PDB file of C-alpha atoms in Angstrom:
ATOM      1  CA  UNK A   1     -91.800 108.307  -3.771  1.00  0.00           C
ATOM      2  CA  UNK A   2     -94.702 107.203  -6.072  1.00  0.00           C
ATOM      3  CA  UNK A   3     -95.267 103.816  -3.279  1.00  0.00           C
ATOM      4  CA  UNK A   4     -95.902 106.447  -0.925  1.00  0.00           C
ATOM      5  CA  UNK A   5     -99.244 107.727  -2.410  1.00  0.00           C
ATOM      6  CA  UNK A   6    -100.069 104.462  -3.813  1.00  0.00           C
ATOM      7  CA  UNK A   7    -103.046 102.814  -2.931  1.00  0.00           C
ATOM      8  CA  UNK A   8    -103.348  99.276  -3.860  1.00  0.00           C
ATOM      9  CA  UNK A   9    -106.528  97.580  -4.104  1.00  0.00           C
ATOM     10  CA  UNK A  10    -107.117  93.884  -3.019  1.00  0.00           C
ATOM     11  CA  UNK A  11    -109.927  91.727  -1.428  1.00  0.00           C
ATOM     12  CA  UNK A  12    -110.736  94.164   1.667  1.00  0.00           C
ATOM     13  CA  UNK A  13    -114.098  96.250   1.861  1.00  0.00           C
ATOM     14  CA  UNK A  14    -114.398  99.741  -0.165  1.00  0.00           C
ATOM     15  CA  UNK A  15    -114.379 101.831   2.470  1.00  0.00           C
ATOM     16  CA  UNK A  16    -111.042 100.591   4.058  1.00  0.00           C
ATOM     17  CA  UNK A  17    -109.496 101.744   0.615  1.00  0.00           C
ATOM     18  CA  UNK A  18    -111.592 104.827   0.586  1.00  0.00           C
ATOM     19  CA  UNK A  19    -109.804 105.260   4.327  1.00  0.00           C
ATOM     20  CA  UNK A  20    -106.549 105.125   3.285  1.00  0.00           C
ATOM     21  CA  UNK A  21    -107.217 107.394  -0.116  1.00  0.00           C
ATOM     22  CA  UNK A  22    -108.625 109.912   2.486  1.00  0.00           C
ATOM     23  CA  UNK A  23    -105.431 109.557   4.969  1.00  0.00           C
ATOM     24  CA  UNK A  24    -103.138 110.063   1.988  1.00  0.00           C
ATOM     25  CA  UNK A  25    -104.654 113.316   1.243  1.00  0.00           C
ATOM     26  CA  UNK A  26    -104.815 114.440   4.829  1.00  0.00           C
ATOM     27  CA  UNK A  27    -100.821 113.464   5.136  1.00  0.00           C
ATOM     28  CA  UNK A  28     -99.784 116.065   2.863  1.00  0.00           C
ATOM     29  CA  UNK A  29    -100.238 114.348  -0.358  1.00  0.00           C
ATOM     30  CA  UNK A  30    -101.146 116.190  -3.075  1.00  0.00           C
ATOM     31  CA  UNK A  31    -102.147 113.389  -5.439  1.00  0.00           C
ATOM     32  CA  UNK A  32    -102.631 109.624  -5.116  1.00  0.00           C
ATOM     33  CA  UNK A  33    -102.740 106.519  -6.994  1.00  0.00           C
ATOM     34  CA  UNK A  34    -105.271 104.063  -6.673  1.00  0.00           C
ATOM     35  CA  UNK A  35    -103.948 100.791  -8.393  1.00  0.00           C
ATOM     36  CA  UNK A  36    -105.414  97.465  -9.628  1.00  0.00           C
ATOM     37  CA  UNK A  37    -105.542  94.297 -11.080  1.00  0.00           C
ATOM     38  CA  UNK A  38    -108.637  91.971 -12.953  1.00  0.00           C
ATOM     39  CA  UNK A  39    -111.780  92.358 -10.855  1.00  0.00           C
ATOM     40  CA  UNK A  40    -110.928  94.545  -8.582  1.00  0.00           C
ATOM     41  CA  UNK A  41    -110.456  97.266 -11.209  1.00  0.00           C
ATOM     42  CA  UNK A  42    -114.622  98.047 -10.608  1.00  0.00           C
ATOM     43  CA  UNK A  43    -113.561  98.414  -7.085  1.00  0.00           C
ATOM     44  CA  UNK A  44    -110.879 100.697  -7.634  1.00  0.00           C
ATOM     45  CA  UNK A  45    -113.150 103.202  -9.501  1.00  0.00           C
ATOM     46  CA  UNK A  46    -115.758 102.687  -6.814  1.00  0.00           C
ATOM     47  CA  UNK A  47    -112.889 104.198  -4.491  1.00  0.00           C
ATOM     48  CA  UNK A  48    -112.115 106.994  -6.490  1.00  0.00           C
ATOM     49  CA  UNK A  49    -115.877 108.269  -6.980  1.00  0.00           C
ATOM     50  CA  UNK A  50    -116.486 107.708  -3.866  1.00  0.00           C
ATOM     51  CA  UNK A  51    -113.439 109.668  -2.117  1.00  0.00           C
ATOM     52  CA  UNK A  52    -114.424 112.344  -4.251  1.00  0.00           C
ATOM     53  CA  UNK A  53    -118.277 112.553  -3.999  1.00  0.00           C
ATOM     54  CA  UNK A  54    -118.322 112.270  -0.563  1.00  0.00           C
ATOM     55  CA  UNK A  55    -114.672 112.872   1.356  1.00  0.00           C
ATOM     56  CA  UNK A  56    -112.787 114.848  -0.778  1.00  0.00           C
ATOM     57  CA  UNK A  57    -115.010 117.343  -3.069  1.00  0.00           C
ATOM     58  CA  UNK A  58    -111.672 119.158  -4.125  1.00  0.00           C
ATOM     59  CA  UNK A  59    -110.522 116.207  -5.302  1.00  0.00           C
ATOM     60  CA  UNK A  60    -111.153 115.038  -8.941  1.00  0.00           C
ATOM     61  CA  UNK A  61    -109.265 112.379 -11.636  1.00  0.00           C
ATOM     62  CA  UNK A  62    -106.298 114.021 -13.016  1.00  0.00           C
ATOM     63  CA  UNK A  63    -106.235 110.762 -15.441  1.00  0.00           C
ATOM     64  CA  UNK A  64    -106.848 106.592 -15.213  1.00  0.00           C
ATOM     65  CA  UNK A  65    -104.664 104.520 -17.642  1.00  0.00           C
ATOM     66  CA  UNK A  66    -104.847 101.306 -18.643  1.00  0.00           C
ATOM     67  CA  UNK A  67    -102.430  98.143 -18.896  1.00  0.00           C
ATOM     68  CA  UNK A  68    -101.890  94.768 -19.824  1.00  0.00           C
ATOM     69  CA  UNK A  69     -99.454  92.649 -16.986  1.00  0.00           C
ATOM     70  CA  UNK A  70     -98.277  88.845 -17.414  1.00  0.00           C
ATOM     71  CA  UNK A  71     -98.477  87.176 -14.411  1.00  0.00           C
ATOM     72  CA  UNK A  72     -96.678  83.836 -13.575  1.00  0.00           C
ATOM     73  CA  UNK A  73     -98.459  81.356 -12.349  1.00  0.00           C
ATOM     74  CA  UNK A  74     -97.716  80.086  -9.603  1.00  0.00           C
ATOM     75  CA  UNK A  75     -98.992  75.927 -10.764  1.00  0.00           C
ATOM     76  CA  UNK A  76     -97.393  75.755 -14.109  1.00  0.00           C
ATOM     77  CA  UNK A  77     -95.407  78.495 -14.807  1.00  0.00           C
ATOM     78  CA  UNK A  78     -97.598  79.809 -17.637  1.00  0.00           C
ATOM     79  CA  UNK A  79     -98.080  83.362 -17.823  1.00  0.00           C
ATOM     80  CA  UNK A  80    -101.760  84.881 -17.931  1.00  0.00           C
ATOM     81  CA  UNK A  81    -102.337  88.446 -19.368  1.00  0.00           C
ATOM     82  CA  UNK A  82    -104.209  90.370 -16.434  1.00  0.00           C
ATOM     83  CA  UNK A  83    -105.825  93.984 -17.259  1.00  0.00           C
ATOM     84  CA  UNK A  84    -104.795  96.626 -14.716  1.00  0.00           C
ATOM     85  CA  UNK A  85    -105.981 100.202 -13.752  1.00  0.00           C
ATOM     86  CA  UNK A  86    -103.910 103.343 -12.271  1.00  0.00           C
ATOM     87  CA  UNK A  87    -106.274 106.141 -11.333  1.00  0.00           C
ATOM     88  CA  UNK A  88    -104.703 109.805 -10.252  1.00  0.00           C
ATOM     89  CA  UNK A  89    -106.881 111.477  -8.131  1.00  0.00           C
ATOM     90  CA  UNK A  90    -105.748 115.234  -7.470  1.00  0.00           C
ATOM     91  CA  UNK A  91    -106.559 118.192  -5.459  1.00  0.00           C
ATOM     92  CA  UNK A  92    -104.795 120.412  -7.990  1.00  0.00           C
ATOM     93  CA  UNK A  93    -107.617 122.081  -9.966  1.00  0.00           C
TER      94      UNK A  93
ATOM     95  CA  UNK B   1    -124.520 109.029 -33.537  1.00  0.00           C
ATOM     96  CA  UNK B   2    -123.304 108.068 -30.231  1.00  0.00           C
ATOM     97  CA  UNK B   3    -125.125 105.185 -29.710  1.00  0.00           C
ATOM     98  CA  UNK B   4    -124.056 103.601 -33.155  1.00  0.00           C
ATOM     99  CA  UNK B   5    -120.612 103.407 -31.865  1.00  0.00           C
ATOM    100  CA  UNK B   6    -121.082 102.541 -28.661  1.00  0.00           C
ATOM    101  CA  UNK B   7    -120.900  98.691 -27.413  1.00  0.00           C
ATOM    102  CA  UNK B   8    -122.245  98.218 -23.662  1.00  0.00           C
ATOM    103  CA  UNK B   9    -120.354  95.638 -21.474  1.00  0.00           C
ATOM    104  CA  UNK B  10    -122.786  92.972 -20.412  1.00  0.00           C
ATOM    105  CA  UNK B  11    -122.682  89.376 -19.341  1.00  0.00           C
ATOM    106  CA  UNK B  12    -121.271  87.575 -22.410  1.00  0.00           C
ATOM    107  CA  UNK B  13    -118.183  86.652 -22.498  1.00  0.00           C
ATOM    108  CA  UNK B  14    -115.088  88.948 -22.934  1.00  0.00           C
ATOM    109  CA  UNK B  15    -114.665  88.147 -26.964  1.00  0.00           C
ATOM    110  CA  UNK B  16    -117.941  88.734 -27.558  1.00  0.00           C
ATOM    111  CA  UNK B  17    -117.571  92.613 -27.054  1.00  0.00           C
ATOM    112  CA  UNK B  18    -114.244  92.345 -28.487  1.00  0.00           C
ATOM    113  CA  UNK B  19    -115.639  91.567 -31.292  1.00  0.00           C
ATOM    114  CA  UNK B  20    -118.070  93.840 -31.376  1.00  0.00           C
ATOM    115  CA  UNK B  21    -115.888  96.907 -30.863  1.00  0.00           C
ATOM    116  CA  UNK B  22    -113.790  94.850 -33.645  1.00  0.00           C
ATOM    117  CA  UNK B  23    -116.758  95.326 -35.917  1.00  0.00           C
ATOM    118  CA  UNK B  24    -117.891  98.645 -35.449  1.00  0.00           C
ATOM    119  CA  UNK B  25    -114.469  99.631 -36.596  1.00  0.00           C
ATOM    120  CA  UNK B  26    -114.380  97.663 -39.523  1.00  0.00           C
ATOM    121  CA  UNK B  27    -117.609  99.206 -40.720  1.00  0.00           C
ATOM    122  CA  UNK B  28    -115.920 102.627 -40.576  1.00  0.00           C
ATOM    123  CA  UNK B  29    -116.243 103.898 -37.607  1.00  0.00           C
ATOM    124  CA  UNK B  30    -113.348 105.979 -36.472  1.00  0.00           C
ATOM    125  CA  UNK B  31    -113.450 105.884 -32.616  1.00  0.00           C
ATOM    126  CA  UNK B  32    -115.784 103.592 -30.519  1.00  0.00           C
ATOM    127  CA  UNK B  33    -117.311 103.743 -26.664  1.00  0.00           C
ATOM    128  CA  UNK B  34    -117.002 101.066 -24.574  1.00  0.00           C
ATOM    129  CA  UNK B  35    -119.450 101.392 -21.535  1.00  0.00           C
ATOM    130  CA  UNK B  36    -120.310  99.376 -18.632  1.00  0.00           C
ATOM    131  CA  UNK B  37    -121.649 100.114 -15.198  1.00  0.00           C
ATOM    132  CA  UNK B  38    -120.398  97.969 -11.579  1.00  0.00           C
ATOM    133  CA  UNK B  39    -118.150  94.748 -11.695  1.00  0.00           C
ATOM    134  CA  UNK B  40    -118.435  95.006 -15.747  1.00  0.00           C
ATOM    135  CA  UNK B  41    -115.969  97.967 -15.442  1.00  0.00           C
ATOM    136  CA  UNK B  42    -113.398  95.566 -15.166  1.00  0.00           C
ATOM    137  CA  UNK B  43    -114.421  93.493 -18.443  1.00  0.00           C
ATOM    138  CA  UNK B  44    -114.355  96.875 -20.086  1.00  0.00           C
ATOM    139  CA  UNK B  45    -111.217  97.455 -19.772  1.00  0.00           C
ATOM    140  CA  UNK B  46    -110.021  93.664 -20.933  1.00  0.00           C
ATOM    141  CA  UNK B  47    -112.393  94.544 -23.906  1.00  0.00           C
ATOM    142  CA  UNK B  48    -110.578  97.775 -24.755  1.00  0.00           C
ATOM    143  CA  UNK B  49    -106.637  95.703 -23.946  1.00  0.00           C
ATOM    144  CA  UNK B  50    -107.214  93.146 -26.197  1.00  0.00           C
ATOM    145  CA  UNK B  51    -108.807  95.185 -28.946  1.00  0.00           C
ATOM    146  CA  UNK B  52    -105.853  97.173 -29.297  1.00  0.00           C
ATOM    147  CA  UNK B  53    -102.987  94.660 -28.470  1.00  0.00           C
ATOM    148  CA  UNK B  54    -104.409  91.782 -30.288  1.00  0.00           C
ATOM    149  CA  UNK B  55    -106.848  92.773 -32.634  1.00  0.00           C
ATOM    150  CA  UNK B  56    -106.509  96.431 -33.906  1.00  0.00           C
ATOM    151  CA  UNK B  57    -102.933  97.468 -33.153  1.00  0.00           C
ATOM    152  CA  UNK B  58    -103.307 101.081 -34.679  1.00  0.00           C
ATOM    153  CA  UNK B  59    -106.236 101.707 -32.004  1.00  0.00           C
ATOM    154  CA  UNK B  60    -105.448 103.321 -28.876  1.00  0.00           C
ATOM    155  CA  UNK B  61    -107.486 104.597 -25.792  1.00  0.00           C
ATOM    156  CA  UNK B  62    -108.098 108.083 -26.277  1.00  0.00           C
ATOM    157  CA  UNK B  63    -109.686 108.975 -23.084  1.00  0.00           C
ATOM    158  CA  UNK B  64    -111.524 107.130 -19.976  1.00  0.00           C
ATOM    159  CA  UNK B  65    -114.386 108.851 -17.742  1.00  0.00           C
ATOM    160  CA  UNK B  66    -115.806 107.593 -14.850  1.00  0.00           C
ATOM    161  CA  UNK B  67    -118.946 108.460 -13.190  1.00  0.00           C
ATOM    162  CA  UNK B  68    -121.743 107.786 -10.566  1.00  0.00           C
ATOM    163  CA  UNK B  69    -125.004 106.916 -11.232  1.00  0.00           C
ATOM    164  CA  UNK B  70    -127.937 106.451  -9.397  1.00  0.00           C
ATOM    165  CA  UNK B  71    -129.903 103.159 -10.177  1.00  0.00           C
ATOM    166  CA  UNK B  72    -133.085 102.404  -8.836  1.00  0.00           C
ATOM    167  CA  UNK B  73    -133.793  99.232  -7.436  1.00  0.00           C
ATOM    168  CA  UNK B  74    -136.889  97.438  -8.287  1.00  0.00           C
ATOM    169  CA  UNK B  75    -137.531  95.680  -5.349  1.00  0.00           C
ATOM    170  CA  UNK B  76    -137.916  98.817  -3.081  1.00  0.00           C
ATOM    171  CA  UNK B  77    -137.905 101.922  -5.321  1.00  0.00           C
ATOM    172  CA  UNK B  78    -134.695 102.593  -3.434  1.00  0.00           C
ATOM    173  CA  UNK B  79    -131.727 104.278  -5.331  1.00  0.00           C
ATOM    174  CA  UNK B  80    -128.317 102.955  -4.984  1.00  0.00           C
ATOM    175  CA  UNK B  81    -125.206 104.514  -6.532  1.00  0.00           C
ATOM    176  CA  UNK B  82    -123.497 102.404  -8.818  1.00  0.00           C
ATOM    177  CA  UNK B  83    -119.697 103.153 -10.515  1.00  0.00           C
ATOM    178  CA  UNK B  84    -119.499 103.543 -14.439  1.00  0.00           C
ATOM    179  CA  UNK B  85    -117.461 104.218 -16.868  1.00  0.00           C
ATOM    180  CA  UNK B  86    -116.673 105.204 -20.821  1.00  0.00           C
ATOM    181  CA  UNK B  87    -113.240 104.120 -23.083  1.00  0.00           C
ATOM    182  CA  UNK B  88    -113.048 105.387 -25.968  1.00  0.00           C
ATOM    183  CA  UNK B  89    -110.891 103.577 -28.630  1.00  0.00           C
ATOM    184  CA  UNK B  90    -109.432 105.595 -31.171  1.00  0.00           C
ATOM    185  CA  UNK B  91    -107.868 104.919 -34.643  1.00  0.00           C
ATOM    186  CA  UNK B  92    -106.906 108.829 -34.532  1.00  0.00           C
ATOM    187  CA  UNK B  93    -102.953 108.682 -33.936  1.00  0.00           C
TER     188      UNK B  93
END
């Protein structure tokens, strides 16, 4: 269920994630998770102040962890610690 | 007594601020802020991984805050809103 109200961020604009933050709310969801890896972290945190400063006032961060991934690369098989980012934005109080 | 354990996430390189969050523990402080503002939010969070998985294993993040702040740009005297955010790194278990 937790793919459901996951948001993943990746190369596109902010607002197209902000978009699909906004449509998860107005599905039903009661929370979602905006998720990401390296440099888009900043982006993802750009997504969650702005769904809730300007879409979503009810909404607010229920909590943002931190982790650290390996990723295989693709060229030589060595792995590469990446930093990634899971905020929880909420409309629960 | 903020500021003296507080390391701001700049342009240097990653270890560089490792380091210095490294430091500030070793002279005795107990929890330290890492801060940065736009695309450094991302090196923040590398700083604050590989402080605690590499360097200071008994540290942990004890909390994360985001906010929005409203820069002024020199150019124009026009304000644009800009992501930020604190980690703080804990020795408290």
């Amino acid at each position: 269920m937790a793919e459901e109200n996951t948001v993943y961020i990746g190369n596109k604009e902010t607002m197209a994630y902000v978009m699909a933050v906004v449509n998860q709310f107005n599905s039903g969801s009661d929370e979602v998770f905006i998720k990401a890896r390296g440099r888009a972290i900043s982006k993802a945190v750009d997504v969650a102040e702005i769904t809730k400063n300007r879409f979503l006032k009810e909404a607010s961060i229920a909590g943002i962890e931190t982790d650290t991934e390996e990723i295989e690369q693709e060229e030589d098989d060595r792995t590469v610690n990446v930093s990634s980012m899971s905020i929880t934005l909420s409309l629960e109080p």
